[in-house]
XYZ file of C-alpha atoms in Angstrom:
578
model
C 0.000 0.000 0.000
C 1.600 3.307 -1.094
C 2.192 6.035 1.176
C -0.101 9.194 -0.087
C 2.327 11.559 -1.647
C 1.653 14.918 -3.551
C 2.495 14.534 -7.133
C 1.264 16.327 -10.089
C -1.220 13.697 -10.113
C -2.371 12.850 -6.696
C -3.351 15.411 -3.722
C -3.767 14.929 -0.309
C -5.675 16.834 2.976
C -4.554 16.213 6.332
C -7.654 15.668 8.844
C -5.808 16.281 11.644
C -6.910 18.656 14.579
C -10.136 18.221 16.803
C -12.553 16.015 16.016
C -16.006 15.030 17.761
C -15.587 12.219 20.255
C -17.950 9.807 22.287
C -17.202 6.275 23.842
C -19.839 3.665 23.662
C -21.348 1.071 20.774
C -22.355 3.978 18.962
C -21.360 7.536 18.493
C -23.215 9.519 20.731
C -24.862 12.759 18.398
C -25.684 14.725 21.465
C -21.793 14.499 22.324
C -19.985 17.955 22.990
C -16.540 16.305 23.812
C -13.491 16.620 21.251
C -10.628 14.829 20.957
C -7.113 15.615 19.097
C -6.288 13.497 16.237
C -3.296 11.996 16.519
C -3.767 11.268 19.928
C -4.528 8.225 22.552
C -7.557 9.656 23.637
C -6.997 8.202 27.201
C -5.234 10.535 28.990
C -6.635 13.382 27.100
C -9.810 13.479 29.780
C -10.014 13.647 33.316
C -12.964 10.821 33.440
C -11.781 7.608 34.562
C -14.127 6.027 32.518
C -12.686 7.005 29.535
C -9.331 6.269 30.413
C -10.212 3.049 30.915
C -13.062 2.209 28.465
C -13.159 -0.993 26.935
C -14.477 -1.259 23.149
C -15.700 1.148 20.693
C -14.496 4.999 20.723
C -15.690 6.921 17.872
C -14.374 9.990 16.149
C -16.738 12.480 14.058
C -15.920 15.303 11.807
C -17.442 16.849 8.358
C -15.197 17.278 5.878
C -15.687 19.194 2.110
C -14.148 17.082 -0.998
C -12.178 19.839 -3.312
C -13.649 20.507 -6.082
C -10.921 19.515 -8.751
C -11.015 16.092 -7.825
C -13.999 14.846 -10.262
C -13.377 12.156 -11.906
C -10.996 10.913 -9.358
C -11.275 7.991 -6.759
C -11.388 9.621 -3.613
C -9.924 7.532 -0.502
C -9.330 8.025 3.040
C -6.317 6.791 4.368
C -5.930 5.802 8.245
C -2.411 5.550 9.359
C -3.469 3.921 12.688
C -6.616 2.734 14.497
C -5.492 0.756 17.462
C -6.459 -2.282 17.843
C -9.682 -2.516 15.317
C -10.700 0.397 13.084
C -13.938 1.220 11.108
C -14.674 3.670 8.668
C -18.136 5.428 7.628
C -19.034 7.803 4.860
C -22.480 9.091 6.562
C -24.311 6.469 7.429
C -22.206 3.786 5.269
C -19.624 1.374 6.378
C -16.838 1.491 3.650
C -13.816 -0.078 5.491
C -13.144 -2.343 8.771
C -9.214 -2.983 9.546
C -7.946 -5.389 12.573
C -4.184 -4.356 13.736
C -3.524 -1.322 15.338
C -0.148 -0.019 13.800
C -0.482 -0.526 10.433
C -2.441 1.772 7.489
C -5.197 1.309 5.206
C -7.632 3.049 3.002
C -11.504 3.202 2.659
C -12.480 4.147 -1.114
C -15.324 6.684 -0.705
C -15.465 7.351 -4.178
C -19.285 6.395 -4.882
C -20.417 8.109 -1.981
C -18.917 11.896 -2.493
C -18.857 14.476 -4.571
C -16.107 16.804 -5.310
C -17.102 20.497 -4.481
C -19.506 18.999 -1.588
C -19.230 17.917 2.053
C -20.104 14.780 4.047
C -19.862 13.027 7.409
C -16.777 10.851 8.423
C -17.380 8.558 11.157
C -14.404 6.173 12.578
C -14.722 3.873 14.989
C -12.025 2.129 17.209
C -11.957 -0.343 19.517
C -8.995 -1.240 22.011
C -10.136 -4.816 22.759
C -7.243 -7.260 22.685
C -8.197 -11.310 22.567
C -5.827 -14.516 22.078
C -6.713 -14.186 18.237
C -5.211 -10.571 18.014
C -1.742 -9.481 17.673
C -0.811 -7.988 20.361
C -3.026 -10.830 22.818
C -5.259 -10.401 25.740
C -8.228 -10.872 27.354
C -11.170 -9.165 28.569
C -13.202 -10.519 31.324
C -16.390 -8.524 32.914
C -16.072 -7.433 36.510
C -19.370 -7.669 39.000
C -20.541 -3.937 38.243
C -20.583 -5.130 34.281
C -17.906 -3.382 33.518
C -15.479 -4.883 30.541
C -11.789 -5.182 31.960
C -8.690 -5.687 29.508
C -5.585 -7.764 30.545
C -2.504 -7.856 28.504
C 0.522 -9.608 28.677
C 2.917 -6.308 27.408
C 4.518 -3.925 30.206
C 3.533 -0.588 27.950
C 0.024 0.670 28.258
C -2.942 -0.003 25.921
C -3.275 3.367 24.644
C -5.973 3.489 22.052
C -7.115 6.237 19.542
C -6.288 7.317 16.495
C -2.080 7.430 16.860
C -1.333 9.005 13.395
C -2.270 11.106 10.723
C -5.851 10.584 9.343
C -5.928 11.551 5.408
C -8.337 12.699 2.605
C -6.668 11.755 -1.076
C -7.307 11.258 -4.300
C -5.397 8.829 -6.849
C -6.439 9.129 -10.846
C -8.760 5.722 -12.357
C -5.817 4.747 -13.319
C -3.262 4.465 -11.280
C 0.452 2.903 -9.901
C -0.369 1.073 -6.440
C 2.832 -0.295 -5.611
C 6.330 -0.061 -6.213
C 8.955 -2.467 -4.815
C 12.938 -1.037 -5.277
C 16.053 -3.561 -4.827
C 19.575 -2.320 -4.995
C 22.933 -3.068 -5.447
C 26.394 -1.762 -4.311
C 27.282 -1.148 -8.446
C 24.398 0.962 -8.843
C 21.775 -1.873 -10.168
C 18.315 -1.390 -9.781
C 15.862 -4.170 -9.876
C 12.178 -2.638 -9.869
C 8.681 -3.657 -9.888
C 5.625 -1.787 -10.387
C 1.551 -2.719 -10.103
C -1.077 -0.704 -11.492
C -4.870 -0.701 -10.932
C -5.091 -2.629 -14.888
C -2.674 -3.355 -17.383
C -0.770 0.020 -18.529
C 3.222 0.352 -19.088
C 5.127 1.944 -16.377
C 7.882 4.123 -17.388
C 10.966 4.943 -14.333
C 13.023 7.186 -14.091
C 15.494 7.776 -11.262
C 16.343 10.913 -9.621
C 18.956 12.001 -7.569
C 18.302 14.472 -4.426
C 18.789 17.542 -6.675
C 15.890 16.463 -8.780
C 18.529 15.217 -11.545
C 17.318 12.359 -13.649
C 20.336 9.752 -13.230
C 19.369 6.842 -15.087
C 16.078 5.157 -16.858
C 14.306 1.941 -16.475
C 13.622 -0.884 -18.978
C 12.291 -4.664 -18.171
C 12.599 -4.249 -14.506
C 16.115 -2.816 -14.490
C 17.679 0.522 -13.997
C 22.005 1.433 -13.479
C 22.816 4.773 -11.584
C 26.462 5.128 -12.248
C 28.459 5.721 -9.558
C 25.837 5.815 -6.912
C 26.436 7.633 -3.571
C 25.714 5.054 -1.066
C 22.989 4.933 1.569
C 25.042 4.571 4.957
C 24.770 4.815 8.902
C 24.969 8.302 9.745
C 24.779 9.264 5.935
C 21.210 8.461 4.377
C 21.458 9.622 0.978
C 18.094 9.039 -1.158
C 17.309 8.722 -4.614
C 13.820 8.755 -6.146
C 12.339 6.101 -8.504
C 9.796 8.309 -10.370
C 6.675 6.043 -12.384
C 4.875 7.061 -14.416
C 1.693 6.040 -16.561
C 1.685 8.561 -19.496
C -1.060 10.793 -19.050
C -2.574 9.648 -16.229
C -0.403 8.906 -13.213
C 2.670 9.427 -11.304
C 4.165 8.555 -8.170
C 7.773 9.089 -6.441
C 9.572 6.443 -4.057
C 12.450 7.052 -2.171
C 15.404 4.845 -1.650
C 18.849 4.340 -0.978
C 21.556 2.525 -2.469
C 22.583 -0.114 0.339
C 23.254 -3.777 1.105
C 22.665 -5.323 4.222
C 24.051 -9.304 4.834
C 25.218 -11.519 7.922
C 28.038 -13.367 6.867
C 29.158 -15.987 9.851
C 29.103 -13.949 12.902
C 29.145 -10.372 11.181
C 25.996 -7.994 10.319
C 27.347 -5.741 7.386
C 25.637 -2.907 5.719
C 27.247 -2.252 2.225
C 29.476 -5.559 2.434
C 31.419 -3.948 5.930
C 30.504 -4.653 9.539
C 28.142 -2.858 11.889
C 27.506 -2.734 15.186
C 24.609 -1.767 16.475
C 24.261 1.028 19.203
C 21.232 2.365 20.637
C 17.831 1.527 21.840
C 14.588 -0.052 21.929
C 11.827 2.791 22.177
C 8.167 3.188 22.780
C 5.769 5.691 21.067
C 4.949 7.582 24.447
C 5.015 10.839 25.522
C 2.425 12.432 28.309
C -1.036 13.546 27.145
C -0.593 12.281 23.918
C 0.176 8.853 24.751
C 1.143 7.044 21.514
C 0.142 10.073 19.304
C 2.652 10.153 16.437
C 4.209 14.064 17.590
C 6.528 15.622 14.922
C 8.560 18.068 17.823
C 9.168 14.639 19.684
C 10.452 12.824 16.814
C 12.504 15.556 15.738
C 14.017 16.482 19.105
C 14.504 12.386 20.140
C 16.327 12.025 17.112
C 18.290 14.701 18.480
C 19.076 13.129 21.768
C 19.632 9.524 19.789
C 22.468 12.171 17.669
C 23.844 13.694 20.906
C 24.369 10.291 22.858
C 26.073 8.637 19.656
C 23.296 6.046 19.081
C 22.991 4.732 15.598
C 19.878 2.495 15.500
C 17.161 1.690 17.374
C 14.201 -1.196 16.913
C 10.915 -0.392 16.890
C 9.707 -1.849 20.018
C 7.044 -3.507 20.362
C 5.282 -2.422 17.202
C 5.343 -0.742 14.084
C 6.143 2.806 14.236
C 4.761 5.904 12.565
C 6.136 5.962 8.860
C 6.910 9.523 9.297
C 9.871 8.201 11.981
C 11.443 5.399 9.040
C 11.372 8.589 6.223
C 13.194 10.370 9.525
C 15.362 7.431 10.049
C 15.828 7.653 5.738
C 16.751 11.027 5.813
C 19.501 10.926 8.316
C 21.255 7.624 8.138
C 19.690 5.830 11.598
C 19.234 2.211 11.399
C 16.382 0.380 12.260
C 15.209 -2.620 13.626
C 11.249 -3.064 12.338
C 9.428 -5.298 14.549
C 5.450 -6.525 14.678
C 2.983 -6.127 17.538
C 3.671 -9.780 18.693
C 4.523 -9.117 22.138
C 2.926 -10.934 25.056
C 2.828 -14.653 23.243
C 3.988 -15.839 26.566
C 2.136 -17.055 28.884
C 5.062 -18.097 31.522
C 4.974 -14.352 32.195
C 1.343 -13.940 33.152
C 1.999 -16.603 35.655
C 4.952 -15.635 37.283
C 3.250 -11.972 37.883
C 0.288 -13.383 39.012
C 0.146 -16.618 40.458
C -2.014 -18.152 38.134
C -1.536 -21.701 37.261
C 0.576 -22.207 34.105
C -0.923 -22.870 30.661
C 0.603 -23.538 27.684
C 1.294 -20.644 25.464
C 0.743 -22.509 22.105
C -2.495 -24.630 22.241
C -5.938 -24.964 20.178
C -7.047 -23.385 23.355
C -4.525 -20.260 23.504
C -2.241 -19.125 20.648
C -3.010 -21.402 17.969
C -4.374 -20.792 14.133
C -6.547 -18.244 14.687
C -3.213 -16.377 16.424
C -0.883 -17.318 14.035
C -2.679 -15.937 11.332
C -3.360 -12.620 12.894
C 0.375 -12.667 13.184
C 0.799 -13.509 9.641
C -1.033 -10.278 8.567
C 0.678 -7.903 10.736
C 4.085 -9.338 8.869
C 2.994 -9.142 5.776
C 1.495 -5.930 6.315
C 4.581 -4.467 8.206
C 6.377 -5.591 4.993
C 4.444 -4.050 2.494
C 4.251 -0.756 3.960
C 8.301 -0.618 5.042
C 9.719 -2.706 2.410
C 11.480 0.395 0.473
C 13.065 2.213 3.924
C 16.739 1.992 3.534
C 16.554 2.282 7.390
C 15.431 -0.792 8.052
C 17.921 -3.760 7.927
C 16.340 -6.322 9.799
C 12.800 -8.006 10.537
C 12.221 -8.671 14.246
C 9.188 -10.608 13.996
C 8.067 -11.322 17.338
C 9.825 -9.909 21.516
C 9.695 -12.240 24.099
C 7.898 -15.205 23.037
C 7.487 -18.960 24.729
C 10.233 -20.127 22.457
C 11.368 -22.727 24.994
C 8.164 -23.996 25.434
C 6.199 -26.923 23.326
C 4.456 -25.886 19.837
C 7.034 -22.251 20.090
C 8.746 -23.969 16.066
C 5.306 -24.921 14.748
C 4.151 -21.606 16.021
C 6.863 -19.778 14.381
C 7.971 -22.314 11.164
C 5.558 -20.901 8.832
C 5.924 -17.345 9.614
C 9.289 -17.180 9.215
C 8.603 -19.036 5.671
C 6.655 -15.996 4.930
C 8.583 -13.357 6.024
C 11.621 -15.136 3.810
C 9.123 -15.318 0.739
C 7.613 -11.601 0.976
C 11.247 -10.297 1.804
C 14.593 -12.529 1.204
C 16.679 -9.250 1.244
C 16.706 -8.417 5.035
C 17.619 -10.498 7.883
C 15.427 -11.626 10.393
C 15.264 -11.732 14.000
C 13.274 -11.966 17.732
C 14.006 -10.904 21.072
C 14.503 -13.440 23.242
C 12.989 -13.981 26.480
C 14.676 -14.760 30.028
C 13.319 -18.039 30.432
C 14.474 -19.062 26.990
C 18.218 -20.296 27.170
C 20.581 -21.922 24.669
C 20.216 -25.149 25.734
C 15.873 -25.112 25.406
C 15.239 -23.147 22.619
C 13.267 -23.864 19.970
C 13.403 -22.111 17.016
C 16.775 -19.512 16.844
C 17.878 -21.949 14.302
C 15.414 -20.529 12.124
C 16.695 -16.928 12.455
C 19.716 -15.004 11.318
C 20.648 -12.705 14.492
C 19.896 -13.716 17.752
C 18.851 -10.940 19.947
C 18.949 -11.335 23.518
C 16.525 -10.075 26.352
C 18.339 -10.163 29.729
C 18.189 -8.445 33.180
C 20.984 -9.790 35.080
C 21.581 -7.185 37.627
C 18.211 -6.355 37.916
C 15.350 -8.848 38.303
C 18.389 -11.714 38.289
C 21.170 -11.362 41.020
C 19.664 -7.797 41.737
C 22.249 -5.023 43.326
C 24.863 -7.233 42.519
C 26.550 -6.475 39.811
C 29.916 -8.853 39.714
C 27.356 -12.104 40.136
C 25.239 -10.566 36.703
C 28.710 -10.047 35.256
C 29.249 -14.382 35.844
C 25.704 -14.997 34.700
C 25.599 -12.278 31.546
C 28.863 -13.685 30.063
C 27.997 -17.340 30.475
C 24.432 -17.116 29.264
C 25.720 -15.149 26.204
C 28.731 -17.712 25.107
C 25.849 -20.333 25.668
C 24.097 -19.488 22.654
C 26.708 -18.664 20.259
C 28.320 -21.912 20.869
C 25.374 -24.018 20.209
C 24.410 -21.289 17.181
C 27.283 -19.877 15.726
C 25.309 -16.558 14.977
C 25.708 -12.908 15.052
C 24.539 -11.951 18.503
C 23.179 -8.757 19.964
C 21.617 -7.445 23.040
C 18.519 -6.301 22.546
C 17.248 -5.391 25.931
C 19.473 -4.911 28.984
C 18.421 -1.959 31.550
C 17.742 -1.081 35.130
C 14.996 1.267 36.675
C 16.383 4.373 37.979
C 14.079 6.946 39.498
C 15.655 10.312 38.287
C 17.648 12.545 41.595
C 18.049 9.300 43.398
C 21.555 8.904 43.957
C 23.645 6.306 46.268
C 28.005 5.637 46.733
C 26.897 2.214 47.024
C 25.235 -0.065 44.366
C 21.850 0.446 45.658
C 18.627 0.024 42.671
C 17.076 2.553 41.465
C 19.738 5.091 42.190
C 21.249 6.491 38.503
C 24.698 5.500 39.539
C 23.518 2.310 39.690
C 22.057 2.174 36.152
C 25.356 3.753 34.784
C 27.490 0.929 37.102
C 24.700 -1.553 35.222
C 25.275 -0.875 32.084
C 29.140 -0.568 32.388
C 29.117 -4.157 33.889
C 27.219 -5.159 30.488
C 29.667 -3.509 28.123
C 32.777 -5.225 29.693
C 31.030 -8.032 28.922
C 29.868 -7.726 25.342
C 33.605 -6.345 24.412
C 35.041 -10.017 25.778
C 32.488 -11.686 23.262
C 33.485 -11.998 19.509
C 30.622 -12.353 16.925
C 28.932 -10.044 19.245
C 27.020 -6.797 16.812
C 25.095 -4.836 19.357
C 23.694 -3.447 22.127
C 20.563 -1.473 22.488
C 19.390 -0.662 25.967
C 15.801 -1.041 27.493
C 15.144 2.027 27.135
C 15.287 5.255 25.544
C 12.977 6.927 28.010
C 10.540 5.888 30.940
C 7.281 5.221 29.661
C 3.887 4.420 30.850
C 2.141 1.557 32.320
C -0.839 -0.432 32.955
C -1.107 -0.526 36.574
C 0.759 -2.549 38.752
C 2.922 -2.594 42.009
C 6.013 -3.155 40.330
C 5.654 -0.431 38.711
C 5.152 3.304 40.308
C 4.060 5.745 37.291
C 5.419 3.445 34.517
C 8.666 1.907 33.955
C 11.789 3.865 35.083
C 14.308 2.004 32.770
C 14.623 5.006 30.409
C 17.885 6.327 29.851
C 15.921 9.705 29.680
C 13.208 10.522 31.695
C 9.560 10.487 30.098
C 10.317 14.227 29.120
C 13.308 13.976 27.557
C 15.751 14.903 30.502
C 19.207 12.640 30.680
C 19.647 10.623 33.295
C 24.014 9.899 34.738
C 23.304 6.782 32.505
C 22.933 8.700 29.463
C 26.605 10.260 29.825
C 28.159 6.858 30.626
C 26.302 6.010 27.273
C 27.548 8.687 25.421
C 31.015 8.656 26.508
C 30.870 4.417 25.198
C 28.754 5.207 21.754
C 30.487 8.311 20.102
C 33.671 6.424 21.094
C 32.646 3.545 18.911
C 31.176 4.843 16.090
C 29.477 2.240 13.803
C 31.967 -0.416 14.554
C 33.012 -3.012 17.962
C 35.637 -2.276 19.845
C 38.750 -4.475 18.648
């Protein structure tokens, strides 16, 4: 699905601002409440019962088609409903989409007309079951009230997260373009169109310059400037349909590979530095916010990180063409967090059931999963950014059914996209010696807490237990490994001589303990600490006003970690210490 774009054929409204806003099965008509779009409407209101509704929220505004789009189809594009999204033109439902992080359009073309107005309704509902990707469950308390558990430690904010969009595309009309590339300049393209038409392509260069022409799938830029870390150069693969359509993609000129125990981008290693991150920031919740994104890219900049993964979901698309634009790496990952039920027990008691059963996370699951991949593909495929799949943090992969689970869906990931990598963070309870499937993966990342809910305060113990975990699986594996969670709360102006939790010299003393480690480990390719900044929460008494692991504070401020961090990472560069 193509990203809207303004071309000389194509035009685009953004419906963002205030729209009307009621909670219930229906929108309410005598409603005078607003909400901000994009926003998580939960912590926009001070009634409870809002911020903790379960099922359908609904968002109202009128909006006036322009005029010079007769004779066009006329869509409206929703960058995110989370979890379950429905779209009405008056009183007419024209699109229903289940996954919260990924686009799609409703065609409103029969039921407009340019130069006029109408009513667009869109509904969203926050329920998560064992069929959905991200799980849960909703049970009904004794007052009748719907209550939502999850398995994930970030809250359930629901809403409308990103942009909402008016846009028209001609009758006929490119919808998709897929761009491969290689080191020499080679350009291996495919384009599909609404019927049978020939695409022309053309590429340009970031001055607008046309550098080279396609024929039979193929285009050469000579001497191409490549994309790197830190340097994200961008061409453009114009396509055209003569006289009636055309549409520019971005892209960069890059290779990414693992080779034995080595990640390389552009045939040379890399090693990863940075973070896992959370769409989160107060009052909007997990409203896409364009200051945010600018200034954390800033603070990713000033500490020397030079990736980050998209934890535990898709991100806006707006952050990848960010991540494009200025040569950060990413890690793309789904919404499959919580397929573990281990987890749910050890918080709260409750006897242990198998994750993957006919009765949990079975077919139904798996192919809720298997849409949010291939739809995660399809929308990120052409982001030079993104080097590596990570389909899936923390699952049961120790536990019974985990491969037959995960066999096919890394079968599909391969098929839709042999070019990347592909990986999943692993959990604590998974090991080297009882996993089950990180055979079927290129780069093992690792989710660990030594230090911190393992051998907690003390810090030369963790040290034993990191190193030996961590030469346990690449001896039975003999793959690139990289840390992709490691991190400590630390409540900000708490400070200790002693290695005391929750202190920020203890989070600095953490993560120094972790480094020593990963520089004793060869075929080791990265580190990216849990997390960039605290976040919020569901509730819980392990947690006191979300979790504290952030290297920044939930409003951007640094905490002594984030100097020990900085001092490490614009040290390294892109590459391991030798």
């Amino acid at each position: 699905m193509l990203k809207p774009r303004p071309t000389a054929t194509r035009e685009q409204i953004r419906l963002d601002g205030l729209w009307r806003f009621s909670v219930g099965d229906a929108f309410d008509t005598g409603t005078v409440l607003e909400a901000a779009v994009p926003a998580s409407y939960n912590d926009l209101f001070t009634d409870p019962a809002i911020r903790d509704h379960v099922g359908w929220a609904w968002y109202r505004r009128t909006v006036r088609v322009p005029r010079g789009w007769a004779g066009e189809r006329i869509l409206v594009r929703v960058e995110a409903a989370t979890h379950h999204g429905r779209v009405y033109a008056g009183d007419t439902l024209v699109a229903e989409h289940v996954g919260g992080y990924t686009p799609f359009d409703a065609d409103i073309t029969d039921l407009v007309t340019a130069g006029e107005s109408f009513v667009l309704t869109i509904g969203v509902n926050n329920e998560l079951t064992e069929t959905t990707i991200p799980p849960g469950t909703i049970t009904v308390d004794q007052a009748g009230r719907k209550r939502q558990q999850y398995q994930h430690d970030f809250y359930n904010y629901a809403g409308l997260h990103r942009s909402v969009w008016l846009h028209s595309v001609p009758q006929l009309h490119i919808t998709d373009v897929d761009v491969l590339t290689a080191l020499d300049g080679t350009i291996n393209y495919s384009t599909l169109t609404s019927a049978p038409v020939n695409v022309d392509v053309r590429i340009l260069d970031q001055d607008g310059a046309v550098v080279a022409t396609g024929a039979d799938g193929i285009a050469k830029i000579d001497d191409p400037i490549l994309w790197q870390p830190g340097a994200g150069y961008l061409y453009t693969l114009e396509a055209s349909i003569d006289g009636h359509d055309v549409y520019g993609q971005p892209f960069g000129v890059r290779t990414v590979e693992v080779r034995g125990t080595d990640f390389l981008i552009n045939g040379e290693p890399f090693y990863f530095t940075g973070f896992g991150k959370h769409e989160d920031t107060p009052v909007r919740g997990k409203g896409h916010d364009d200051a945010y994104l600018v200034h954390d890219f800033q603070l990713l900049d000033w500490v020397g990180a030079n990736s980050f993964r998209t934890s535990h979901y898709p991100y806006a698309e707006e952050v990848l063409d960010f991540a494009d634009r200025h040569g950060i790496v990413v890690i793309d990952e789904t919404a499959a967090v919580g397929l573990n039920l281990a987890i749910v027990s050890g918080l709260t008691g409750a006897p242990p059931r198998p994750t993957f059963s006919p009765e949990t996370f079975g077919d139904d699951t798996r192919a809720a999963h298997a849409q949010a991949i291939t739809e995660l593909i399809a929308r990120d495929k052409n982001h030079p950014s993104v080097v590596m799949w990570s389909l899936t943090n923390e699952p049961a992969s120790n536990e019974d059914g985990a491969r037959e689970y995960f066999e096919p869906l890394v079968k599909l990931a391969r098929t839709l996209d042999p070019t990347r990598p592909l990986t999943y963070s692993a959990v604590m309870f998974a090991t080297a010696a009882n996993d089950r499937i990180a055979d079927l993966f290129d780069v093992l990342s690792i989710n660990r807490y030594y230090g911190w809910y393992v051998a907690t305060g003390d810090l030369a113990t963790a040290e034993q237990y990191l190193e030996g975990d961590l030469r346990g699986w690449l001896q039975r594996f003999g793959k690139p490994i990289m840390m992709s969670e490691y991190g400590a709360d630390t409540q900000a102006g708490l400070h200790s001589v002693w290695d005391t939790p929750w202190t920020e010299e203890y989070q600095a003393a953490f993560l120094a303990m972790h480094h020593r480690v990963f520089d004793r480990i060869d075929g080791f390719v990265g580190e990216h600490v849990w997390n960039f900044a605290d976040f919020q929460t569901s509730h819980g008494i392990h947690r006191v006003d979300g979790n504290k692991k952030g290297v920044f504070t939930r409003d951007r401020r640094p905490k002594a970690a984030a100097q020990e961090l900085r001092r490490r990472w614009r040290s390294l560069g892109n590459r391991k210490p030798a």
